[in-house]
Amino acid sequence: MGLFFNFSVCLFSALGSFLFGYDSGVIGSVVSKQFDQFQTFFHNPGPDIVGAIVSTFAGGCFFGAATAGSLATRIGRKRTIQIGALIAVLGCSLQTGARNVSYLIVGRLIAGFAIGCLSMVVPLYQSEISPPEIRGFLTGLTQFMISIGFLVANWVGYGCQFLRNDAQWRVPLAIQIFPAALLFLGMFILPYSPRWLVEQGRHDEALAVVQRLHGTEENTEFIKLEFAEMLEQIQYEREHYSTKFSDLWSTKPMLRRTLTGIAVQVCTQFTGINVSSYFQPTLYAALGLSGSKILMITGINGALGAIMTIIFIYFILDRVGRKPPLIFGAIGMSISLAVEAAINAKWGGVDSTNHPAQTAGVAFIIIFSALFFSCSFGPVSWVYQSEIFPMRIRAVGTAVCTCANWAANVLISQVSPIGMARLQYRFYILFVVTNIANALIVFFFFPETKGKSLEEMDAVFGDQVIPHALETKQVHNVTAEDEKSGGSDV
């Protein structure tokens, strides 16, 4: 079935990422002043309550991601996605039926647990079923669907602001139930990760999945070598290494993998993207904009972000690699935020009537997120963390990195309403500095992983122990002793 089937599986599983983007995007509209029915129903919640509503979701995500690592190892990537989707149905239903702030926060906590689980396991699943030459594109579909989720959320928010009853905020929250239910049901017909099947000793099933995902009449030799490399590496790891949590830092190469995986996610949060994502209407209001125009601009920004993401992952990411876009994006975001701070300092404020300044301010918010973030940390962070760990510890390592993402997310989403209210334009300067730091961290410490199979990452990080079949062009690359205890049977 080949590439189209592989693409379809990755795209459908990315419904979990759509939920991530939709929930993150819709809450910015729901808690905004434009949703007056929400403000009335919840008695005009202050910045601390709004911060709690937003950050509780991220807190749930942290624990969901932590739990998913163990689940994905024990029951598989596919079943873990289904569990996450089912919990999402529950959490989103509770949000939709909320009767008070506590009810809403509990719903967001449960939904956050589900999204945290999905945010960890979906890119892991995509990475393990993708051929190395287009893994950036297929795993990058995670960020594309996050962008689509934001896009849909923004336009739903724009449309629902005109409703004059509780449906104004209940309908946007209810919509997310449907993709969660679809993901749960649809995953029944999608394949297991072939690498997880090998780990379970189900070699025939694994080979059949690889052939469905990557096989054509022209590449039978590649399939043979790819599966041999997968089989030999996983069996060697199983025979010679443990799968303890402490393996994440037990050797220098493993410690480097763990630190770079955590760093790419923490750096992603410290770009400032979630200040823009969660509180975008507030940023536009600070420029003097008001009314329905705010949510319309938010929707346009979401559309541009989705377009730039798909262009980047399809045409650029697998050609130029991971490091150059991260450095380019960090520098671009730093410049954009510096200009934004200057505009807000001189011409900002809710009473501003300087239309050219407002236009420029809006433009640089869009350039920051739709251009520089969508072509750097947005997609690359999910690709990078999912491809750097060896199979024996991949799910746990990916979970730790995703937990780092959500821990930083909680911090930023909780303090941002207070920071924007008290520091105003100066709040941008914080992220000017952190983006400069991001560029330096990537330049000096991140290895390039472009074009390598998941089994070949040991050579990238300096802990290779056996030759790779795709390099040697032969299927037996372990010693005779090793073959007796679990070598290749291809």
Short mmCIF file of C-alpha atoms in Angstrom, two decimals:
data_model
loop_
_atom_site.label_atom_id
_atom_site.label_comp_id
_atom_site.label_asym_id
_atom_site.label_seq_id
_atom_site.Cartn_x
_atom_site.Cartn_y
_atom_site.Cartn_z
CA MET A 1 0.00 0.00 0.00
CA GLY A 2 3.01 2.18 0.56
CA LEU A 3 3.40 5.89 1.09
CA PHE A 4 -0.24 6.94 0.77
CA PHE A 5 -1.28 4.47 3.46
CA ASN A 6 1.61 5.61 5.66
CA PHE A 7 0.56 9.24 5.19
CA SER A 8 -3.10 8.41 5.91
CA VAL A 9 -2.25 6.60 9.15
CA CYS A 10 -0.06 9.47 10.36
CA LEU A 11 -2.67 12.07 9.42
CA PHE A 12 -5.55 10.25 11.09
CA SER A 13 -3.62 9.56 14.29
CA ALA A 14 -2.85 13.29 14.36
CA LEU A 15 -6.49 13.89 15.31
CA GLY A 16 -5.01 13.67 18.79
CA SER A 17 -2.87 16.69 17.92
CA PHE A 18 -5.93 18.44 16.47
CA LEU A 19 -7.55 18.10 19.90
CA PHE A 20 -4.41 19.62 21.46
CA GLY A 21 -4.56 22.61 19.12
CA TYR A 22 -8.33 23.06 19.31
CA ASP A 23 -8.51 23.01 23.10
CA SER A 24 -5.51 25.32 23.44
CA GLY A 25 -6.94 27.71 20.85
CA VAL A 26 -10.58 27.76 21.86
CA ILE A 27 -9.91 28.59 25.50
CA GLY A 28 -8.33 31.90 24.46
CA SER A 29 -11.61 32.91 22.81
CA VAL A 30 -13.83 31.51 25.56
CA VAL A 31 -12.13 33.42 28.41
CA SER A 32 -11.78 36.64 26.38
CA LYS A 33 -13.91 39.71 27.04
CA GLN A 34 -15.61 39.18 23.65
CA PHE A 35 -17.39 36.15 25.15
CA ASP A 36 -19.62 38.23 27.40
CA GLN A 37 -21.95 35.31 28.15
CA PHE A 38 -19.01 33.39 29.62
CA GLN A 39 -18.00 36.43 31.67
CA THR A 40 -21.55 36.82 33.00
CA PHE A 41 -22.05 33.12 33.76
CA PHE A 42 -18.77 32.87 35.70
CA HIS A 43 -19.10 36.31 37.33
CA ASN A 44 -16.29 38.09 35.47
CA PRO A 45 -13.32 35.97 36.61
CA GLY A 46 -10.12 37.90 37.35
CA PRO A 47 -6.63 37.25 35.93
CA ASP A 48 -5.83 34.69 38.65
CA ILE A 49 -8.98 32.65 37.91
CA VAL A 50 -8.41 32.89 34.15
CA GLY A 51 -4.83 31.75 34.69
CA ALA A 52 -6.08 28.80 36.74
CA ILE A 53 -8.62 27.80 34.05
CA VAL A 54 -5.90 27.86 31.41
CA SER A 55 -3.01 26.39 33.40
CA THR A 56 -5.03 23.56 35.00
CA PHE A 57 -5.33 22.06 31.53
CA ALA A 58 -1.55 22.15 31.17
CA GLY A 59 -1.18 20.60 34.62
CA GLY A 60 -3.38 17.70 33.56
CA CYS A 61 -1.30 17.39 30.41
CA PHE A 62 1.83 16.96 32.51
CA PHE A 63 0.41 13.96 34.37
CA GLY A 64 -1.12 12.54 31.20
CA ALA A 65 2.22 12.61 29.42
CA ALA A 66 3.94 11.01 32.43
CA THR A 67 1.41 8.17 32.52
CA ALA A 68 1.49 7.60 28.76
CA GLY A 69 5.14 6.57 28.77
CA SER A 70 4.44 3.47 30.81
CA LEU A 71 1.19 2.72 28.97
CA ALA A 72 2.78 3.00 25.54
CA THR A 73 5.44 0.49 26.56
CA ARG A 74 3.04 -2.02 28.08
CA ILE A 75 -0.06 -1.94 25.87
CA GLY A 76 1.35 -0.27 22.76
CA ARG A 77 1.19 3.11 21.06
CA LYS A 78 -2.13 2.36 19.35
CA ARG A 79 -4.07 1.41 22.50
CA THR A 80 -2.59 4.34 24.43
CA ILE A 81 -3.93 6.71 21.78
CA GLN A 82 -7.36 5.15 22.19
CA ILE A 83 -7.28 5.52 25.97
CA GLY A 84 -6.30 9.17 25.59
CA ALA A 85 -9.15 9.76 23.15
CA LEU A 86 -11.71 8.14 25.46
CA ILE A 87 -10.60 10.23 28.44
CA ALA A 88 -10.77 13.32 26.22
CA VAL A 89 -14.45 12.60 25.52
CA LEU A 90 -15.10 12.62 29.27
CA GLY A 91 -13.11 15.77 30.01
CA CYS A 92 -14.57 17.75 27.12
CA SER A 93 -18.08 16.69 28.09
CA LEU A 94 -17.53 17.97 31.62
CA GLN A 95 -16.30 21.32 30.29
CA THR A 96 -19.34 21.64 28.06
CA GLY A 97 -21.74 21.03 30.94
CA ALA A 98 -19.89 23.15 33.52
CA ARG A 99 -22.11 24.83 36.13
CA ASN A 100 -19.39 26.75 37.96
CA VAL A 101 -15.67 27.51 37.80
CA SER A 102 -14.73 24.42 39.83
CA TYR A 103 -16.71 22.20 37.45
CA LEU A 104 -14.96 23.80 34.48
CA ILE A 105 -11.52 23.40 36.02
CA VAL A 106 -12.11 19.70 36.76
CA GLY A 107 -13.20 19.17 33.15
CA ARG A 108 -10.10 20.93 31.89
CA LEU A 109 -7.90 18.88 34.23
CA ILE A 110 -9.31 15.61 32.87
CA ALA A 111 -9.17 16.82 29.27
CA GLY A 112 -5.63 17.97 29.92
CA PHE A 113 -4.68 14.51 31.15
CA ALA A 114 -5.98 13.08 27.88
CA ILE A 115 -4.26 15.67 25.69
CA GLY A 116 -0.99 15.19 27.57
CA CYS A 117 -1.21 11.47 26.85
CA LEU A 118 -1.94 12.12 23.16
CA SER A 119 0.70 14.83 22.80
CA MET A 120 3.33 12.32 23.88
CA VAL A 121 2.20 9.16 22.08
CA VAL A 122 0.95 10.51 18.72
CA PRO A 123 4.33 11.83 17.48
CA LEU A 124 6.00 8.73 18.93
CA TYR A 125 3.63 6.51 16.93
CA GLN A 126 4.15 8.58 13.78
CA SER A 127 7.92 8.48 14.17
CA GLU A 128 7.99 4.69 14.55
CA ILE A 129 5.91 4.02 11.43
CA SER A 130 7.70 6.54 9.15
CA PRO A 131 10.57 5.83 6.72
CA PRO A 132 13.67 7.89 7.60
CA GLU A 133 13.73 10.04 4.47
CA ILE A 134 10.29 11.58 5.18
CA ARG A 135 10.03 11.13 8.95
CA GLY A 136 10.22 14.89 9.44
CA PHE A 137 7.19 15.39 7.20
CA LEU A 138 5.07 12.58 8.65
CA THR A 139 5.90 13.31 12.29
CA GLY A 140 5.59 17.02 11.53
CA LEU A 141 1.92 16.37 10.80
CA THR A 142 1.56 16.60 14.58
CA GLN A 143 2.24 20.34 14.48
CA PHE A 144 0.21 20.77 11.29
CA MET A 145 -2.84 19.29 12.98
CA ILE A 146 -2.19 21.37 16.09
CA SER A 147 -2.28 24.38 13.75
CA ILE A 148 -5.49 23.14 12.13
CA GLY A 149 -6.96 22.72 15.61
CA PHE A 150 -6.05 26.30 16.44
CA LEU A 151 -7.47 27.46 13.11
CA VAL A 152 -10.83 25.74 13.63
CA ALA A 153 -10.95 26.95 17.24
CA ASN A 154 -10.28 30.53 16.21
CA TRP A 155 -13.02 30.62 13.60
CA VAL A 156 -15.47 28.79 15.85
CA GLY A 157 -14.67 31.41 18.47
CA TYR A 158 -15.23 34.18 15.96
CA GLY A 159 -18.62 32.80 14.95
CA CYS A 160 -19.86 31.91 18.43
CA GLN A 161 -19.17 35.35 19.89
CA PHE A 162 -22.37 36.54 18.18
CA LEU A 163 -24.56 34.07 20.12
CA ARG A 164 -26.49 35.68 22.95
CA ASN A 165 -26.87 32.77 25.38
CA ASP A 166 -24.76 30.09 27.06
CA ALA A 167 -24.29 28.36 23.70
CA GLN A 168 -21.76 31.11 23.02
CA TRP A 169 -19.19 29.23 25.10
CA ARG A 170 -20.73 25.76 25.46
CA VAL A 171 -20.79 25.05 21.72
CA PRO A 172 -17.04 25.74 21.20
CA LEU A 173 -16.23 23.45 24.11
CA ALA A 174 -18.62 20.73 22.90
CA ILE A 175 -17.17 20.54 19.37
CA GLN A 176 -13.97 18.89 20.62
CA ILE A 177 -15.94 15.80 21.74
CA PHE A 178 -16.48 14.65 18.14
CA PRO A 179 -12.85 14.32 16.93
CA ALA A 180 -12.00 12.57 20.22
CA ALA A 181 -14.73 9.98 19.63
CA LEU A 182 -13.69 9.58 15.98
CA LEU A 183 -10.06 9.01 16.98
CA PHE A 184 -11.05 6.35 19.52
CA LEU A 185 -13.12 4.41 16.97
CA GLY A 186 -10.81 4.90 13.98
CA MET A 187 -7.71 3.61 15.74
CA PHE A 188 -9.26 0.13 15.82
CA ILE A 189 -8.46 -0.27 12.11
CA LEU A 190 -5.00 1.33 12.10
CA PRO A 191 -1.85 -0.78 12.58
CA TYR A 192 0.28 -1.19 15.67
CA SER A 193 3.76 0.31 15.63
CA PRO A 194 5.98 -2.33 13.98
CA ARG A 195 8.80 -1.56 16.41
CA TRP A 196 6.51 -2.18 19.38
CA LEU A 197 5.42 -5.47 17.77
CA VAL A 198 9.06 -6.53 17.43
CA GLU A 199 9.59 -5.62 21.08
CA GLN A 200 6.72 -7.97 21.95
CA GLY A 201 8.20 -10.78 19.82
CA ARG A 202 5.42 -10.53 17.19
CA HIS A 203 7.82 -10.49 14.24
CA ASP A 204 5.47 -11.72 11.51
CA GLU A 205 2.90 -9.05 12.36
CA ALA A 206 5.62 -6.41 12.46
CA LEU A 207 6.94 -7.36 9.02
CA ALA A 208 3.41 -7.30 7.59
CA VAL A 209 2.91 -3.77 8.97
CA VAL A 210 6.22 -2.55 7.53
CA GLN A 211 5.26 -3.94 4.12
CA ARG A 212 1.87 -2.19 4.27
CA LEU A 213 3.43 1.10 5.34
CA HIS A 214 6.56 1.25 3.19
CA GLY A 215 6.30 -1.49 0.61
CA THR A 216 6.17 -1.05 -3.17
CA GLU A 217 7.24 -3.28 -6.03
CA GLU A 218 10.43 -1.25 -6.39
CA ASN A 219 11.71 -1.26 -2.81
CA THR A 220 11.56 -4.87 -1.61
CA GLU A 221 15.27 -4.79 -0.81
CA PHE A 222 14.84 -1.64 1.31
CA ILE A 223 11.99 -3.30 3.25
CA LYS A 224 14.17 -6.34 3.90
CA LEU A 225 17.07 -4.23 5.16
CA GLU A 226 14.89 -1.82 7.14
CA PHE A 227 13.14 -4.65 8.95
CA ALA A 228 16.44 -6.46 9.58
CA GLU A 229 17.92 -3.29 11.07
CA MET A 230 14.86 -2.83 13.25
CA LEU A 231 14.85 -6.44 14.38
CA GLU A 232 18.55 -6.72 15.14
CA GLN A 233 18.82 -3.43 16.99
CA ILE A 234 15.76 -4.02 19.16
CA GLN A 235 16.73 -7.60 19.97
CA TYR A 236 20.29 -6.58 20.80
CA GLU A 237 19.02 -3.85 23.14
CA ARG A 238 16.62 -6.26 24.80
CA GLU A 239 19.37 -8.83 25.40
CA HIS A 240 22.06 -6.43 26.61
CA TYR A 241 20.37 -3.42 28.23
CA SER A 242 17.79 -2.75 30.91
CA THR A 243 14.68 -0.57 30.55
CA LYS A 244 14.95 1.23 33.87
CA PHE A 245 14.01 4.88 34.22
CA SER A 246 17.56 5.58 35.35
CA ASP A 247 18.80 4.50 31.90
CA LEU A 248 17.89 8.00 30.74
CA TRP A 249 21.08 9.29 32.39
CA SER A 250 23.11 6.11 32.94
CA THR A 251 25.70 6.94 30.23
CA LYS A 252 26.95 10.16 28.66
CA PRO A 253 25.23 9.45 25.29
CA MET A 254 21.94 8.67 27.04
CA LEU A 255 22.22 11.74 29.23
CA ARG A 256 22.82 13.82 26.11
CA ARG A 257 19.73 12.37 24.45
CA THR A 258 17.63 13.12 27.51
CA LEU A 259 18.91 16.65 27.99
CA THR A 260 18.52 17.60 24.32
CA GLY A 261 15.00 16.10 24.24
CA ILE A 262 13.99 18.05 27.34
CA ALA A 263 15.73 21.17 26.06
CA VAL A 264 13.91 21.22 22.71
CA GLN A 265 10.56 21.13 24.52
CA VAL A 266 11.43 23.68 27.20
CA CYS A 267 12.93 25.97 24.58
CA THR A 268 9.69 25.64 22.60
CA GLN A 269 7.69 26.92 25.54
CA PHE A 270 10.14 29.76 26.14
CA THR A 271 9.70 31.04 22.62
CA GLY A 272 6.56 32.65 24.07
CA ILE A 273 4.24 30.82 21.70
CA ASN A 274 1.66 29.93 24.31
CA VAL A 275 1.34 33.52 25.44
CA SER A 276 0.29 34.18 21.85
CA SER A 277 -1.83 31.03 21.60
CA TYR A 278 -3.75 31.29 24.85
CA PHE A 279 -3.99 35.07 25.16
CA GLN A 280 -3.90 36.31 21.57
CA PRO A 281 -7.11 38.36 21.92
CA THR A 282 -5.57 40.08 24.95
CA LEU A 283 -2.45 40.98 22.91
CA TYR A 284 -4.59 42.58 20.20
CA ALA A 285 -6.64 44.45 22.79
CA ALA A 286 -3.40 45.90 24.18
CA LEU A 287 -2.83 47.48 20.75
CA GLY A 288 -6.17 49.29 20.98
CA LEU A 289 -8.23 46.84 18.92
CA SER A 290 -11.70 45.82 20.08
CA GLY A 291 -14.86 43.97 19.14
CA SER A 292 -15.26 41.13 16.66
CA LYS A 293 -12.18 42.28 14.74
CA ILE A 294 -9.96 40.72 17.42
CA LEU A 295 -11.25 37.18 16.92
CA MET A 296 -11.28 37.61 13.13
CA ILE A 297 -7.57 38.51 13.17
CA THR A 298 -6.94 35.54 15.47
CA GLY A 299 -8.59 33.29 12.88
CA ILE A 300 -6.49 34.72 10.06
CA ASN A 301 -3.33 34.12 12.09
CA GLY A 302 -4.38 30.50 12.63
CA ALA A 303 -4.95 29.96 8.91
CA LEU A 304 -1.55 31.38 8.00
CA GLY A 305 0.13 29.23 10.67
CA ALA A 306 -1.39 26.03 9.26
CA ILE A 307 -0.36 26.95 5.70
CA MET A 308 3.22 27.75 6.70
CA THR A 309 3.52 24.54 8.75
CA ILE A 310 2.51 22.24 5.90
CA ILE A 311 4.78 24.07 3.45
CA PHE A 312 7.69 23.79 5.87
CA ILE A 313 7.34 20.11 6.78
CA TYR A 314 6.69 19.01 3.20
CA PHE A 315 9.29 21.03 1.29
CA ILE A 316 11.98 22.01 3.81
CA LEU A 317 12.33 19.99 7.03
CA ASP A 318 13.67 16.71 5.61
CA ARG A 319 15.96 18.60 3.23
CA VAL A 320 17.68 21.08 5.53
CA GLY A 321 17.53 19.10 8.78
CA ARG A 322 16.51 19.99 12.32
CA LYS A 323 19.11 22.48 13.58
CA PRO A 324 19.04 25.26 10.94
CA PRO A 325 15.27 25.89 11.23
CA LEU A 326 15.50 26.00 15.03
CA ILE A 327 18.27 28.61 14.96
CA PHE A 328 16.59 30.63 12.20
CA GLY A 329 13.24 30.53 13.97
CA ALA A 330 14.62 31.57 17.36
CA ILE A 331 16.40 34.59 15.89
CA GLY A 332 13.33 35.57 13.88
CA MET A 333 11.03 35.30 16.91
CA SER A 334 13.43 37.36 19.01
CA ILE A 335 13.44 40.16 16.43
CA SER A 336 9.65 40.03 16.03
CA LEU A 337 9.06 40.33 19.76
CA ALA A 338 11.58 43.17 20.11
CA VAL A 339 9.69 45.12 17.45
CA GLU A 340 6.37 44.25 19.12
CA ALA A 341 7.64 45.55 22.46
CA ALA A 342 8.73 48.82 20.84
CA ILE A 343 5.35 49.29 19.13
CA ASN A 344 3.45 48.64 22.36
CA ALA A 345 5.75 50.92 24.35
CA LYS A 346 5.23 53.92 22.06
CA TRP A 347 1.76 53.48 20.54
CA GLY A 348 0.04 50.70 22.52
CA GLY A 349 -2.80 50.88 25.01
CA VAL A 350 -6.53 50.26 24.93
CA ASP A 351 -7.15 53.89 23.92
CA SER A 352 -4.71 53.83 21.01
CA THR A 353 -6.01 55.29 17.75
CA ASN A 354 -2.79 55.00 15.74
CA HIS A 355 -3.96 52.67 12.99
CA PRO A 356 -0.57 52.21 11.26
CA ALA A 357 0.95 51.19 14.61
CA GLN A 358 -1.95 48.80 15.27
CA THR A 359 -1.46 47.23 11.86
CA ALA A 360 2.27 46.83 12.42
CA GLY A 361 1.68 45.34 15.87
CA VAL A 362 -0.77 42.79 14.50
CA ALA A 363 1.61 41.98 11.64
CA PHE A 364 4.52 41.18 13.95
CA ILE A 365 2.39 38.96 16.20
CA ILE A 366 1.42 37.02 13.05
CA ILE A 367 5.00 36.95 11.76
CA PHE A 368 6.17 35.67 15.15
CA SER A 369 3.77 32.73 15.29
CA ALA A 370 2.59 31.96 11.75
CA LEU A 371 6.02 32.32 10.13
CA PHE A 372 8.91 31.84 12.52
CA PHE A 373 7.35 29.46 15.05
CA SER A 374 5.51 27.40 12.42
CA CYS A 375 8.78 26.94 10.50
CA SER A 376 10.93 26.00 13.48
CA PHE A 377 10.15 24.89 17.02
CA GLY A 378 6.50 24.13 16.29
CA PRO A 379 6.98 21.01 14.15
CA VAL A 380 10.66 20.29 14.87
CA SER A 381 10.22 19.86 18.63
CA TRP A 382 7.80 16.93 18.18
CA VAL A 383 9.94 15.32 15.48
CA TYR A 384 13.18 15.67 17.42
CA GLN A 385 12.06 14.30 20.78
CA SER A 386 10.39 11.29 19.12
CA GLU A 387 13.41 10.15 17.11
CA ILE A 388 16.40 10.42 19.43
CA PHE A 389 15.83 7.62 21.99
CA PRO A 390 16.59 3.89 21.56
CA MET A 391 13.60 1.56 21.46
CA ARG A 392 14.07 0.13 24.95
CA ILE A 393 13.52 3.52 26.55
CA ARG A 394 11.85 5.50 23.75
CA ALA A 395 8.37 5.76 25.25
CA VAL A 396 9.66 6.73 28.69
CA GLY A 397 12.17 9.20 27.24
CA THR A 398 9.54 10.81 25.04
CA ALA A 399 7.21 11.02 28.04
CA VAL A 400 9.85 12.82 30.11
CA CYS A 401 10.44 15.34 27.32
CA THR A 402 6.71 15.95 26.89
CA CYS A 403 6.35 16.38 30.65
CA ALA A 404 9.03 19.05 30.49
CA ASN A 405 6.97 20.79 27.80
CA TRP A 406 3.86 20.80 29.94
CA ALA A 407 5.67 21.81 33.13
CA ALA A 408 7.00 24.89 31.35
CA ASN A 409 3.55 25.40 29.84
CA VAL A 410 1.94 25.45 33.30
CA LEU A 411 4.45 28.01 34.51
CA ILE A 412 4.03 30.32 31.53
CA SER A 413 0.24 30.08 31.23
CA GLN A 414 -0.21 30.75 34.95
CA VAL A 415 2.02 33.81 35.17
CA SER A 416 1.24 35.31 31.75
CA PRO A 417 -2.06 37.05 32.64
CA ILE A 418 -0.39 38.62 35.66
CA GLY A 419 2.79 39.45 33.73
CA MET A 420 0.88 41.10 30.87
CA ALA A 421 -1.25 43.10 33.29
CA ARG A 422 1.68 44.35 35.38
CA LEU A 423 4.59 44.57 32.93
CA GLN A 424 2.62 45.35 29.77
CA TYR A 425 5.03 45.73 26.82
CA ARG A 426 8.02 44.77 28.99
CA PHE A 427 6.66 41.22 29.14
CA TYR A 428 7.72 40.79 25.50
CA ILE A 429 11.34 41.54 26.40
CA LEU A 430 11.53 38.39 28.55
CA PHE A 431 10.93 36.27 25.46
CA VAL A 432 13.34 38.30 23.35
CA VAL A 433 16.04 37.13 25.76
CA THR A 434 14.85 33.52 25.95
CA ASN A 435 14.74 33.20 22.16
CA ILE A 436 18.33 34.39 21.89
CA ALA A 437 19.23 31.77 24.50
CA ASN A 438 17.31 29.14 22.50
CA ALA A 439 19.36 29.84 19.37
CA LEU A 440 22.63 29.51 21.31
CA ILE A 441 21.56 26.25 23.00
CA VAL A 442 20.62 24.67 19.66
CA PHE A 443 23.78 25.84 17.93
CA PHE A 444 26.18 24.50 20.58
CA PHE A 445 24.44 21.41 21.96
CA PHE A 446 21.97 19.85 19.50
CA PRO A 447 23.20 17.12 17.10
CA GLU A 448 21.69 16.87 13.61
CA THR A 449 19.42 13.84 13.06
CA LYS A 450 18.24 14.36 9.47
CA GLY A 451 17.93 11.26 7.29
CA LYS A 452 18.84 8.71 9.95
CA SER A 453 16.67 5.72 10.78
CA LEU A 454 15.60 5.44 14.42
CA GLU A 455 18.07 2.60 14.85
CA GLU A 456 20.91 4.76 13.48
CA MET A 457 20.52 7.41 16.20
CA ASP A 458 23.06 5.50 18.30
CA ALA A 459 25.75 6.60 15.84
CA VAL A 460 24.56 10.23 16.11
CA PHE A 461 24.81 10.20 19.90
CA GLY A 462 27.98 8.08 20.13
CA ASP A 463 26.74 4.79 21.58
CA GLN A 464 26.53 2.55 18.51
CA VAL A 465 27.13 -1.12 19.33
CA ILE A 466 26.25 -3.06 16.13
CA PRO A 467 26.42 -2.21 12.40
CA HIS A 468 23.21 -1.08 10.70
CA ALA A 469 21.65 -3.11 7.91
CA LEU A 470 20.81 -0.05 5.82
CA GLU A 471 24.51 0.86 5.84
CA THR A 472 26.06 -2.59 5.43
CA LYS A 473 23.38 -3.78 2.94
CA GLN A 474 23.24 -7.13 4.73
CA VAL A 475 20.79 -8.56 7.20
CA HIS A 476 23.08 -10.22 9.76
CA ASN A 477 25.09 -7.63 11.67
CA VAL A 478 25.43 -9.23 15.09
CA THR A 479 27.94 -11.77 16.31
CA ALA A 480 27.28 -15.49 16.27
CA GLU A 481 26.87 -15.43 20.05
CA ASP A 482 24.35 -12.67 19.80
CA GLU A 483 22.42 -14.43 17.05
CA LYS A 484 21.97 -17.44 19.34
CA SER A 485 20.44 -15.20 21.99
CA GLY A 486 18.26 -13.15 19.72
CA GLY A 487 19.91 -12.12 16.45
CA SER A 488 18.22 -11.51 13.14
CA ASP A 489 15.93 -14.18 11.75
CA VAL A 490 15.13 -12.32 8.55
#
